[in-house]
PDB file of C-alpha atoms in Angstrom:
ATOM      1  CA  MET A 295     161.545  99.836  79.718  1.00  0.00           C
ATOM      2  CA  LYS A 296     163.129  97.696  82.668  1.00  0.00           C
ATOM      3  CA  ASN A 297     161.414 100.053  85.375  1.00  0.00           C
ATOM      4  CA  ILE A 298     157.881  99.149  83.427  1.00  0.00           C
ATOM      5  CA  ILE A 299     158.659  95.567  83.409  1.00  0.00           C
ATOM      6  CA  GLN A 300     159.418  95.716  87.410  1.00  0.00           C
ATOM      7  CA  TYR A 301     155.955  97.851  87.735  1.00  0.00           C
ATOM      8  CA  ILE A 302     153.863  95.258  85.741  1.00  0.00           C
ATOM      9  CA  GLY A 303     155.633  92.752  87.762  1.00  0.00           C
ATOM     10  CA  ILE A 304     154.678  94.321  90.949  1.00  0.00           C
ATOM     11  CA  ALA A 305     150.995  94.843  89.751  1.00  0.00           C
ATOM     12  CA  ILE A 306     150.537  91.134  88.849  1.00  0.00           C
ATOM     13  CA  LEU A 307     151.811  90.053  92.416  1.00  0.00           C
ATOM     14  CA  ILE A 308     149.114  92.641  93.945  1.00  0.00           C
ATOM     15  CA  VAL A 309     146.268  90.893  91.906  1.00  0.00           C
ATOM     16  CA  PHE A 310     147.392  87.364  93.077  1.00  0.00           C
ATOM     17  CA  SER A 311     147.880  88.555  96.361  1.00  0.00           C
ATOM     18  CA  PHE A 312     144.662  89.873  96.477  1.00  0.00           C
ATOM     19  CA  PHE A 313     142.825  87.206  94.611  1.00  0.00           C
ATOM     20  CA  TYR A 314     144.537  84.627  97.127  1.00  0.00           C
ATOM     21  CA  THR A 315     143.736  86.277  99.961  1.00  0.00           C
ATOM     22  CA  GLU A 316     140.151  86.858  99.188  1.00  0.00           C
ATOM     23  CA  LYS A 317     139.965  82.753  98.484  1.00  0.00           C
ATOM     24  CA  THR A 318     141.173  82.389 101.777  1.00  0.00           C
ATOM     25  CA  VAL A 319     138.825  84.434 103.512  1.00  0.00           C
ATOM     26  CA  THR A 320     136.352  82.442 101.377  1.00  0.00           C
ATOM     27  CA  THR A 321     137.485  79.368 102.544  1.00  0.00           C
ATOM     28  CA  ILE A 322     137.855  79.819 105.973  1.00  0.00           C
ATOM     29  CA  LYS A 323     134.560  81.469 106.338  1.00  0.00           C
ATOM     30  CA  ASN A 324     132.875  78.337 104.614  1.00  0.00           C
ATOM     31  CA  LYS A 325     134.372  76.187 106.879  1.00  0.00           C
ATOM     32  CA  ASP A 326     133.151  78.382 109.963  1.00  0.00           C
ATOM     33  CA  PRO A 327     130.861  75.767 112.065  1.00  0.00           C
ATOM     34  CA  LEU A 328     128.756  79.157 112.251  1.00  0.00           C
ATOM     35  CA  MET A 329     128.776  79.543 108.566  1.00  0.00           C
ATOM     36  CA  ILE A 330     127.611  76.012 108.249  1.00  0.00           C
ATOM     37  CA  GLU A 331     124.845  76.145 110.687  1.00  0.00           C
ATOM     38  CA  LEU A 332     123.574  79.031 109.053  1.00  0.00           C
ATOM     39  CA  GLU A 333     123.659  77.230 105.690  1.00  0.00           C
ATOM     40  CA  ASN A 334     121.965  74.505 107.231  1.00  0.00           C
ATOM     41  CA  LYS A 335     119.093  76.783 108.929  1.00  0.00           C
ATOM     42  CA  LYS A 336     118.365  79.346 106.536  1.00  0.00           C
ATOM     43  CA  ASP A 337     115.760  77.508 104.802  1.00  0.00           C
ATOM     44  CA  GLU A 338     114.050  77.059 108.105  1.00  0.00           C
ATOM     45  CA  TYR A 339     113.957  80.840 108.690  1.00  0.00           C
ATOM     46  CA  SER A 340     113.013  81.823 104.973  1.00  0.00           C
ATOM     47  CA  VAL A 341     109.176  82.417 103.937  1.00  0.00           C
ATOM     48  CA  SER A 342     108.042  81.544 100.702  1.00  0.00           C
ATOM     49  CA  ALA A 343     106.207  84.218  98.400  1.00  0.00           C
ATOM     50  CA  ILE A 344     102.847  83.905  97.609  1.00  0.00           C
ATOM     51  CA  ASP A 345     101.762  83.709  93.981  1.00  0.00           C
ATOM     52  CA  ALA A 346      99.079  85.629  92.076  1.00  0.00           C
ATOM     53  CA  LYS A 347      95.883  83.989  91.884  1.00  0.00           C
ATOM     54  CA  ILE A 348      94.951  83.905  88.144  1.00  0.00           C
ATOM     55  CA  ILE A 349      91.793  82.706  87.120  1.00  0.00           C
ATOM     56  CA  ASP A 350      90.863  82.499  83.385  1.00  0.00           C
ATOM     57  CA  THR A 351      91.298  86.968  82.800  1.00  0.00           C
ATOM     58  CA  MET A 352      90.941  87.705  86.132  1.00  0.00           C
ATOM     59  CA  ILE A 353      93.911  88.260  88.905  1.00  0.00           C
ATOM     60  CA  ILE A 354      94.234  88.643  92.301  1.00  0.00           C
ATOM     61  CA  PRO A 355      97.634  90.065  93.914  1.00  0.00           C
ATOM     62  CA  GLY A 356     100.344  87.423  95.137  1.00  0.00           C
ATOM     63  CA  MET A 357     102.836  88.584  98.365  1.00  0.00           C
ATOM     64  CA  LYS A 358     106.151  88.900  98.667  1.00  0.00           C
ATOM     65  CA  GLY A 359     107.975  86.216 100.917  1.00  0.00           C
ATOM     66  CA  CYS A 360     111.310  86.792 102.159  1.00  0.00           C
ATOM     67  CA  LYS A 361     114.782  84.737 102.413  1.00  0.00           C
ATOM     68  CA  VAL A 362     117.630  84.563 104.487  1.00  0.00           C
ATOM     69  CA  ASP A 363     120.571  87.212 103.706  1.00  0.00           C
ATOM     70  CA  VAL A 364     123.332  84.856 104.480  1.00  0.00           C
ATOM     71  CA  GLU A 365     126.110  87.426 104.097  1.00  0.00           C
ATOM     72  CA  GLY A 366     124.391  89.624 105.997  1.00  0.00           C
ATOM     73  CA  SER A 367     123.304  87.239 109.072  1.00  0.00           C
ATOM     74  CA  TYR A 368     126.695  85.561 109.137  1.00  0.00           C
ATOM     75  CA  TYR A 369     128.485  88.963 109.801  1.00  0.00           C
ATOM     76  CA  ASN A 370     125.806  89.551 112.489  1.00  0.00           C
ATOM     77  CA  LEU A 371     126.249  86.466 113.965  1.00  0.00           C
ATOM     78  CA  LYS A 372     130.119  86.578 113.794  1.00  0.00           C
ATOM     79  CA  ARG A 373     130.079  89.712 115.890  1.00  0.00           C
ATOM     80  CA  LEU A 374     127.830  87.696 118.515  1.00  0.00           C
ATOM     81  CA  GLY A 375     129.825  84.511 118.459  1.00  0.00           C
ATOM     82  CA  GLU A 376     126.980  82.301 118.331  1.00  0.00           C
ATOM     83  CA  PHE A 377     124.102  81.379 116.332  1.00  0.00           C
ATOM     84  CA  ASN A 378     120.786  83.467 117.190  1.00  0.00           C
ATOM     85  CA  SER A 379     117.568  83.551 115.343  1.00  0.00           C
ATOM     86  CA  ASN A 380     117.446  87.351 116.128  1.00  0.00           C
ATOM     87  CA  MET A 381     120.444  88.469 114.435  1.00  0.00           C
ATOM     88  CA  LEU A 382     119.324  86.851 110.844  1.00  0.00           C
ATOM     89  CA  LYS A 383     118.739  89.561 107.989  1.00  0.00           C
ATOM     90  CA  TYR A 384     116.517  88.899 105.430  1.00  0.00           C
ATOM     91  CA  THR A 385     115.741  90.019 101.826  1.00  0.00           C
ATOM     92  CA  SER A 386     112.354  90.004 100.001  1.00  0.00           C
ATOM     93  CA  VAL A 387     111.239  87.285  97.231  1.00  0.00           C
ATOM     94  CA  LYS A 388     109.039  88.369  94.851  1.00  0.00           C
ATOM     95  CA  PRO A 389     106.112  85.884  93.679  1.00  0.00           C
ATOM     96  CA  LYS A 390     107.030  84.318  90.398  1.00  0.00           C
ATOM     97  CA  GLU A 391     103.506  85.178  89.301  1.00  0.00           C
ATOM     98  CA  ASN A 392     102.932  88.832  89.901  1.00  0.00           C
ATOM     99  CA  LEU A 393     101.018  91.792  88.587  1.00  0.00           C
ATOM    100  CA  ASP A 394     103.648  93.170  87.087  1.00  0.00           C
ATOM    101  CA  LYS A 395     103.730  89.915  84.785  1.00  0.00           C
ATOM    102  CA  ASN A 396     100.051  90.555  84.173  1.00  0.00           C
ATOM    103  CA  TYR A 397      98.825  93.820  82.796  1.00  0.00           C
ATOM    104  CA  ASP A 398      96.372  92.070  80.867  1.00  0.00           C
ATOM    105  CA  LYS A 399      94.383  90.566  83.136  1.00  0.00           C
ATOM    106  CA  TYR A 400      91.129  92.422  85.549  1.00  0.00           C
ATOM    107  CA  ILE A 401      91.941  92.586  89.112  1.00  0.00           C
ATOM    108  CA  ILE A 402      88.886  91.753  91.072  1.00  0.00           C
ATOM    109  CA  SER A 403      90.123  92.020  94.712  1.00  0.00           C
ATOM    110  CA  GLY A 404      93.323  92.453  96.941  1.00  0.00           C
ATOM    111  CA  ASN A 405      94.953  89.609  98.568  1.00  0.00           C
ATOM    112  CA  LYS A 406      92.518  88.398 101.677  1.00  0.00           C
ATOM    113  CA  ILE A 407      96.210  87.964 104.093  1.00  0.00           C
ATOM    114  CA  LYS A 408      95.991  91.564 104.426  1.00  0.00           C
ATOM    115  CA  ASN A 409      92.609  91.881 105.612  1.00  0.00           C
ATOM    116  CA  THR A 410      91.822  94.813 103.941  1.00  0.00           C
ATOM    117  CA  VAL A 411      89.234  96.604 101.600  1.00  0.00           C
ATOM    118  CA  SER A 412      88.964  99.646  99.254  1.00  0.00           C
ATOM    119  CA  LEU A 413      86.541 101.916  99.147  1.00  0.00           C
ATOM    120  CA  ILE A 414      86.438 103.286  95.660  1.00  0.00           C
ATOM    121  CA  PHE A 415      84.229 106.528  94.590  1.00  0.00           C
ATOM    122  CA  LYS A 416      83.345 107.239  90.948  1.00  0.00           C
ATOM    123  CA  VAL A 417      83.232 110.787  90.536  1.00  0.00           C
ATOM    124  CA  LYS A 418      81.342 111.950  87.235  1.00  0.00           C
ATOM    125  CA  GLU A 419      81.371 115.477  85.233  1.00  0.00           C
ATOM    126  CA  LYS A 420      78.515 116.873  87.978  1.00  0.00           C
ATOM    127  CA  THR A 421      79.270 114.703  90.815  1.00  0.00           C
ATOM    128  CA  ASP A 422      79.381 116.730  94.331  1.00  0.00           C
ATOM    129  CA  ILE A 423      82.147 115.050  96.590  1.00  0.00           C
ATOM    130  CA  THR A 424      82.162 117.615  99.284  1.00  0.00           C
ATOM    131  CA  THR A 425      79.929 115.680 101.634  1.00  0.00           C
ATOM    132  CA  VAL A 426      81.814 112.317 101.116  1.00  0.00           C
ATOM    133  CA  ILE A 427      85.028 113.761 101.900  1.00  0.00           C
ATOM    134  CA  SER A 428      83.708 115.501 104.891  1.00  0.00           C
ATOM    135  CA  ILE A 429      82.630 112.058 106.178  1.00  0.00           C
ATOM    136  CA  LEU A 430      85.843 110.248 105.183  1.00  0.00           C
ATOM    137  CA  ASP A 431      88.033 112.961 107.036  1.00  0.00           C
ATOM    138  CA  GLU A 432      85.704 112.535 110.350  1.00  0.00           C
ATOM    139  CA  LYS A 433      86.261 108.808 109.964  1.00  0.00           C
ATOM    140  CA  LYS A 434      89.684 109.363 109.255  1.00  0.00           C
ATOM    141  CA  ILE A 435      89.678 107.008 106.452  1.00  0.00           C
ATOM    142  CA  LYS A 436      91.418 107.498 103.167  1.00  0.00           C
ATOM    143  CA  ALA A 437      89.649 106.276  99.960  1.00  0.00           C
ATOM    144  CA  SER A 438      90.380 106.061  96.314  1.00  0.00           C
ATOM    145  CA  PHE A 439      88.632 108.338  93.598  1.00  0.00           C
ATOM    146  CA  PHE A 440      88.171 107.848  89.845  1.00  0.00           C
ATOM    147  CA  ILE A 441      87.591 110.771  88.421  1.00  0.00           C
ATOM    148  CA  ASP A 442      86.376 111.814  85.020  1.00  0.00           C
ATOM    149  CA  GLY A 443      88.428 114.356  82.793  1.00  0.00           C
ATOM    150  CA  LYS A 444      85.777 116.732  82.505  1.00  0.00           C
ATOM    151  CA  TYR A 445      85.031 116.722  86.312  1.00  0.00           C
ATOM    152  CA  LEU A 446      89.053 117.229  86.481  1.00  0.00           C
ATOM    153  CA  GLU A 447      89.376 119.916  84.312  1.00  0.00           C
ATOM    154  CA  ASP A 448      86.824 121.843  86.305  1.00  0.00           C
ATOM    155  CA  ASN A 449      87.809 121.161  89.494  1.00  0.00           C
ATOM    156  CA  ILE A 450      91.236 121.145  89.506  1.00  0.00           C
ATOM    157  CA  ASN A 451      91.467 122.838  92.915  1.00  0.00           C
ATOM    158  CA  GLN A 452      89.094 120.465  94.622  1.00  0.00           C
ATOM    159  CA  VAL A 453      91.031 117.521  93.260  1.00  0.00           C
ATOM    160  CA  ASN A 454      94.492 119.172  94.591  1.00  0.00           C
ATOM    161  CA  GLU A 455      92.691 119.375  97.748  1.00  0.00           C
ATOM    162  CA  LEU A 456      91.736 115.990  98.044  1.00  0.00           C
ATOM    163  CA  ILE A 457      95.270 114.753  96.972  1.00  0.00           C
ATOM    164  CA  LYS A 458      96.534 117.035  99.939  1.00  0.00           C
ATOM    165  CA  LYS A 459      94.142 115.148 102.740  1.00  0.00           C
ATOM    166  CA  GLY A 460      95.787 111.545 101.651  1.00  0.00           C
ATOM    167  CA  HIS A 461      93.329 110.388  99.458  1.00  0.00           C
ATOM    168  CA  GLU A 462      93.624 108.806  96.092  1.00  0.00           C
ATOM    169  CA  VAL A 463      92.955 110.106  92.639  1.00  0.00           C
ATOM    170  CA  LEU A 464      92.418 107.729  89.533  1.00  0.00           C
ATOM    171  CA  ASN A 465      92.051 107.797  85.896  1.00  0.00           C
ATOM    172  CA  TYR A 466      88.304 107.436  84.844  1.00  0.00           C
ATOM    173  CA  GLY A 467      88.696 108.532  81.631  1.00  0.00           C
ATOM    174  CA  TYR A 468      85.746 110.261  80.015  1.00  0.00           C
ATOM    175  CA  ASP A 469      82.748 109.089  81.500  1.00  0.00           C
ATOM    176  CA  ASN A 470      84.327 105.687  81.800  1.00  0.00           C
ATOM    177  CA  GLU A 471      85.373 105.456  78.462  1.00  0.00           C
ATOM    178  CA  TYR A 472      89.282 105.536  77.772  1.00  0.00           C
ATOM    179  CA  ASN A 473      90.989 106.575  74.733  1.00  0.00           C
ATOM    180  CA  LYS A 474      94.541 106.512  73.537  1.00  0.00           C
ATOM    181  CA  ASP A 475      95.094 110.295  73.410  1.00  0.00           C
ATOM    182  CA  LEU A 476      93.146 111.669  76.708  1.00  0.00           C
ATOM    183  CA  ILE A 477      94.610 108.441  79.140  1.00  0.00           C
ATOM    184  CA  VAL A 478      97.687 110.023  78.344  1.00  0.00           C
ATOM    185  CA  TRP A 479      96.921 113.435  78.924  1.00  0.00           C
ATOM    186  CA  GLN A 480      94.911 112.563  82.039  1.00  0.00           C
ATOM    187  CA  ASN A 481      97.527 110.955  83.860  1.00  0.00           C
ATOM    188  CA  ASN A 482      99.721 113.715  83.122  1.00  0.00           C
ATOM    189  CA  VAL A 483      97.762 115.888  85.213  1.00  0.00           C
ATOM    190  CA  ILE A 484      96.821 113.761  88.112  1.00  0.00           C
ATOM    191  CA  GLU A 485     100.460 112.967  88.195  1.00  0.00           C
ATOM    192  CA  ARG A 486     101.642 116.774  88.373  1.00  0.00           C
ATOM    193  CA  LEU A 487      99.234 117.257  91.363  1.00  0.00           C
ATOM    194  CA  ASN A 488      99.844 113.924  92.956  1.00  0.00           C
ATOM    195  CA  TYR A 489     103.924 113.054  92.126  1.00  0.00           C
ATOM    196  CA  ASN A 490     102.672 109.700  91.796  1.00  0.00           C
ATOM    197  CA  ASN A 491     101.848 107.565  88.280  1.00  0.00           C
ATOM    198  CA  PRO A 492      98.082 106.805  88.219  1.00  0.00           C
ATOM    199  CA  LYS A 493      98.575 103.276  87.315  1.00  0.00           C
ATOM    200  CA  PHE A 494      94.851 102.106  87.448  1.00  0.00           C
ATOM    201  CA  CYS A 495      92.087 102.010  84.905  1.00  0.00           C
ATOM    202  CA  TYR A 496      88.432 101.264  86.187  1.00  0.00           C
ATOM    203  CA  VAL A 497      85.850  99.101  84.566  1.00  0.00           C
ATOM    204  CA  GLU A 498      82.521  97.062  85.603  1.00  0.00           C
ATOM    205  CA  LYS A 499      82.487  94.524  82.894  1.00  0.00           C
ATOM    206  CA  GLU A 500      85.161  92.904  81.074  1.00  0.00           C
ATOM    207  CA  ASP A 501      86.031  95.126  78.102  1.00  0.00           C
ATOM    208  CA  THR A 502      88.995  94.124  75.938  1.00  0.00           C
ATOM    209  CA  ASN A 503      89.491  97.402  74.610  1.00  0.00           C
ATOM    210  CA  ILE A 504      90.062  99.086  77.407  1.00  0.00           C
ATOM    211  CA  LEU A 505      91.939  96.622  79.050  1.00  0.00           C
ATOM    212  CA  ASN A 506      94.154  96.503  76.137  1.00  0.00           C
ATOM    213  CA  LEU A 507      94.622 100.342  76.087  1.00  0.00           C
ATOM    214  CA  CYS A 508      95.678 100.354  79.729  1.00  0.00           C
ATOM    215  CA  SER A 509      97.762  97.231  79.383  1.00  0.00           C
ATOM    216  CA  ASN A 510      99.782  99.201  76.508  1.00  0.00           C
ATOM    217  CA  ASN A 511     100.084 102.174  78.868  1.00  0.00           C
ATOM    218  CA  LYS A 512     101.246  99.799  81.777  1.00  0.00           C
ATOM    219  CA  MET A 513      98.350 100.326  83.588  1.00  0.00           C
ATOM    220  CA  MET A 514      95.991  97.521  85.568  1.00  0.00           C
ATOM    221  CA  THR A 515      92.589  97.289  85.174  1.00  0.00           C
ATOM    222  CA  ILE A 516      90.224  97.269  88.126  1.00  0.00           C
ATOM    223  CA  LEU A 517      87.062  95.438  87.896  1.00  0.00           C
ATOM    224  CA  PRO A 518      85.628  95.477  91.657  1.00  0.00           C
ATOM    225  CA  ASN A 519      84.297  92.279  92.952  1.00  0.00           C
ATOM    226  CA  LEU A 520      81.585  94.424  94.949  1.00  0.00           C
ATOM    227  CA  ILE A 521      79.937  97.100  92.978  1.00  0.00           C
ATOM    228  CA  VAL A 522      77.215  98.578  95.160  1.00  0.00           C
ATOM    229  CA  SER A 523      74.083  99.713  93.564  1.00  0.00           C
ATOM    230  CA  ASN A 524      70.930 100.902  95.211  1.00  0.00           C
ATOM    231  CA  ASN A 525      71.202  99.863  99.025  1.00  0.00           C
ATOM    232  CA  PRO A 526      74.611 100.461  99.804  1.00  0.00           C
ATOM    233  CA  LEU A 527      74.260  99.383 103.414  1.00  0.00           C
ATOM    234  CA  ILE A 528      72.635  96.225 102.692  1.00  0.00           C
ATOM    235  CA  ASP A 529      75.067  95.504 100.130  1.00  0.00           C
ATOM    236  CA  ILE A 530      77.951  95.733 102.012  1.00  0.00           C
ATOM    237  CA  LYS A 531      76.787  93.834 104.941  1.00  0.00           C
ATOM    238  CA  THR A 532      75.788  90.771 102.742  1.00  0.00           C
ATOM    239  CA  ASN A 533      78.899  90.697 100.540  1.00  0.00           C
ATOM    240  CA  VAL A 534      81.878  92.819 102.010  1.00  0.00           C
ATOM    241  CA  SER A 535      84.972  90.302 102.685  1.00  0.00           C
ATOM    242  CA  LYS A 536      88.809  90.600 102.985  1.00  0.00           C
ATOM    243  CA  GLY A 537      90.346  91.833 100.030  1.00  0.00           C
ATOM    244  CA  SER A 538      87.034  93.486  98.812  1.00  0.00           C
ATOM    245  CA  LEU A 539      87.375  96.600  96.078  1.00  0.00           C
ATOM    246  CA  ILE A 540      84.102  98.331  96.937  1.00  0.00           C
ATOM    247  CA  SER A 541      82.706 100.521  94.252  1.00  0.00           C
ATOM    248  CA  PHE A 542      80.061 103.513  95.123  1.00  0.00           C
ATOM    249  CA  ASN A 543      78.151 105.895  93.127  1.00  0.00           C
ATOM    250  CA  ILE A 544      77.541 108.794  94.916  1.00  0.00           C
ATOM    251  CA  ASN A 545      74.353 110.167  95.392  1.00  0.00           C
ATOM    252  CA  ASP A 546      72.039 110.937  98.530  1.00  0.00           C
ATOM    253  CA  THR A 547      71.327 107.165  99.788  1.00  0.00           C
ATOM    254  CA  LEU A 548      74.897 106.758 100.029  1.00  0.00           C
ATOM    255  CA  ILE A 549      76.116 109.917 101.607  1.00  0.00           C
ATOM    256  CA  ASN A 550      73.048 108.818 104.463  1.00  0.00           C
ATOM    257  CA  GLU A 551      74.894 105.583 104.882  1.00  0.00           C
ATOM    258  CA  LEU A 552      78.193 106.069 104.151  1.00  0.00           C
ATOM    259  CA  SER A 553      79.251 106.670 107.688  1.00  0.00           C
ATOM    260  CA  LEU A 554      77.102 103.677 108.884  1.00  0.00           C
ATOM    261  CA  ILE A 555      79.269 101.834 106.022  1.00  0.00           C
ATOM    262  CA  ILE A 556      82.442 102.626 107.501  1.00  0.00           C
ATOM    263  CA  ASN A 557      81.516 101.658 110.960  1.00  0.00           C
ATOM    264  CA  TYR A 558      80.444  98.110 109.989  1.00  0.00           C
ATOM    265  CA  ILE A 559      83.788  97.327 108.163  1.00  0.00           C
ATOM    266  CA  VAL A 560      85.611  98.816 110.789  1.00  0.00           C
ATOM    267  CA  GLN A 561      83.551  96.560 113.299  1.00  0.00           C
ATOM    268  CA  LYS A 562      84.337  93.558 111.051  1.00  0.00           C
ATOM    269  CA  GLY A 563      88.000  93.732 111.508  1.00  0.00           C
ATOM    270  CA  TYR A 564      88.888  94.836 108.355  1.00  0.00           C
ATOM    271  CA  ASN A 565      91.563  97.789 107.687  1.00  0.00           C
ATOM    272  CA  ILE A 566      90.422 100.072 104.655  1.00  0.00           C
ATOM    273  CA  ASP A 567      93.054 101.905 102.244  1.00  0.00           C
ATOM    274  CA  VAL A 568      93.284 103.285  99.247  1.00  0.00           C
ATOM    275  CA  VAL A 569      93.420 100.944  96.152  1.00  0.00           C
ATOM    276  CA  SER A 570      97.605 101.096  95.230  1.00  0.00           C
ATOM    277  CA  LYS A 571      98.127 100.231  99.020  1.00  0.00           C
ATOM    278  CA  HIS A 572      95.843  97.237  98.914  1.00  0.00           C
ATOM    279  CA  LEU A 573      96.713  95.855  95.783  1.00  0.00           C
ATOM    280  CA  GLU A 574     100.435  96.563  96.538  1.00  0.00           C
ATOM    281  CA  GLU A 575     102.063  92.776  96.627  1.00  0.00           C
ATOM    282  CA  SER A 576     103.821  93.920  99.844  1.00  0.00           C
ATOM    283  CA  THR A 577     105.966  91.593 102.185  1.00  0.00           C
ATOM    284  CA  LEU A 578     104.236  89.164 104.370  1.00  0.00           C
ATOM    285  CA  SER A 579     104.159  90.402 108.105  1.00  0.00           C
ATOM    286  CA  VAL A 580     105.743  87.124 109.226  1.00  0.00           C
ATOM    287  CA  CYS A 581     108.737  88.309 107.523  1.00  0.00           C
ATOM    288  CA  LYS A 582     109.328  91.076 110.352  1.00  0.00           C
ATOM    289  CA  LYS A 583     112.784  91.871 110.267  1.00  0.00           C
ATOM    290  CA  CYS A 584     113.515  91.768 106.391  1.00  0.00           C
ATOM    291  CA  ASN A 585     115.925  94.791 105.695  1.00  0.00           C
ATOM    292  CA  THR A 586     115.388  95.238 102.326  1.00  0.00           C
ATOM    293  CA  CYS A 587     111.652  94.288 102.247  1.00  0.00           C
ATOM    294  CA  ASP A 588     108.827  97.363 101.854  1.00  0.00           C
TER     295      ASP A 588
END
């Protein structure tokens, strides 16, 4: 019994000693002129996130900001022995209003800060995508393909090849009609091919039923701000802008003009990327040394 009491006493002393040591270290650190300077300057080097822009039922993605990681920065500066902004470490800050909170909104474009556009191709049951893929590959451009369920069933090898080339395959429903059972089935097929959850639906006009169905499946609904019709190149030259989600019907006119369209977009200085990356609320480029940012 006596030995047990002694062990308990020793354990209590160790705990209190550890607590006292930690408290002492924290007190010393907080009084360190380097820590005081860091605390005073941290806001100067932090960058606020940009909230997603909501206009009624529409949304445009926000962008993550960054804030100074005080603890990580302090230990970097302590090793250096003086304050140096190049030694600061950062963590990302999500926008308060973001896509994850707004599945019930239509995404109409990407954030203009990215200077990016996406090319979206609608693939119906009998669509021939061979030439489109050849042109994209020749131009070294990656695009997004919303693929009809019947096309997916009949052309699984071609869809798989599309994914291997770095293009993005997304769920177009069955002739752009989504229903509760088939949306899950088609998502599962695409996910097995792509190792990535297809998280977007597609509409060309507001449709509450589709919006709710996709929202319930944790999918975001795209309503492109630029839906190209019979004159693809003219439509692009007249309407393309930073952030555009550009939707195409695959037909002979598009195939004849696609190379010119890509050239024009690139000459305008815009990047071209797949929908998922374009709409990603990534970290602002000014957060160059953000150690936990994407």
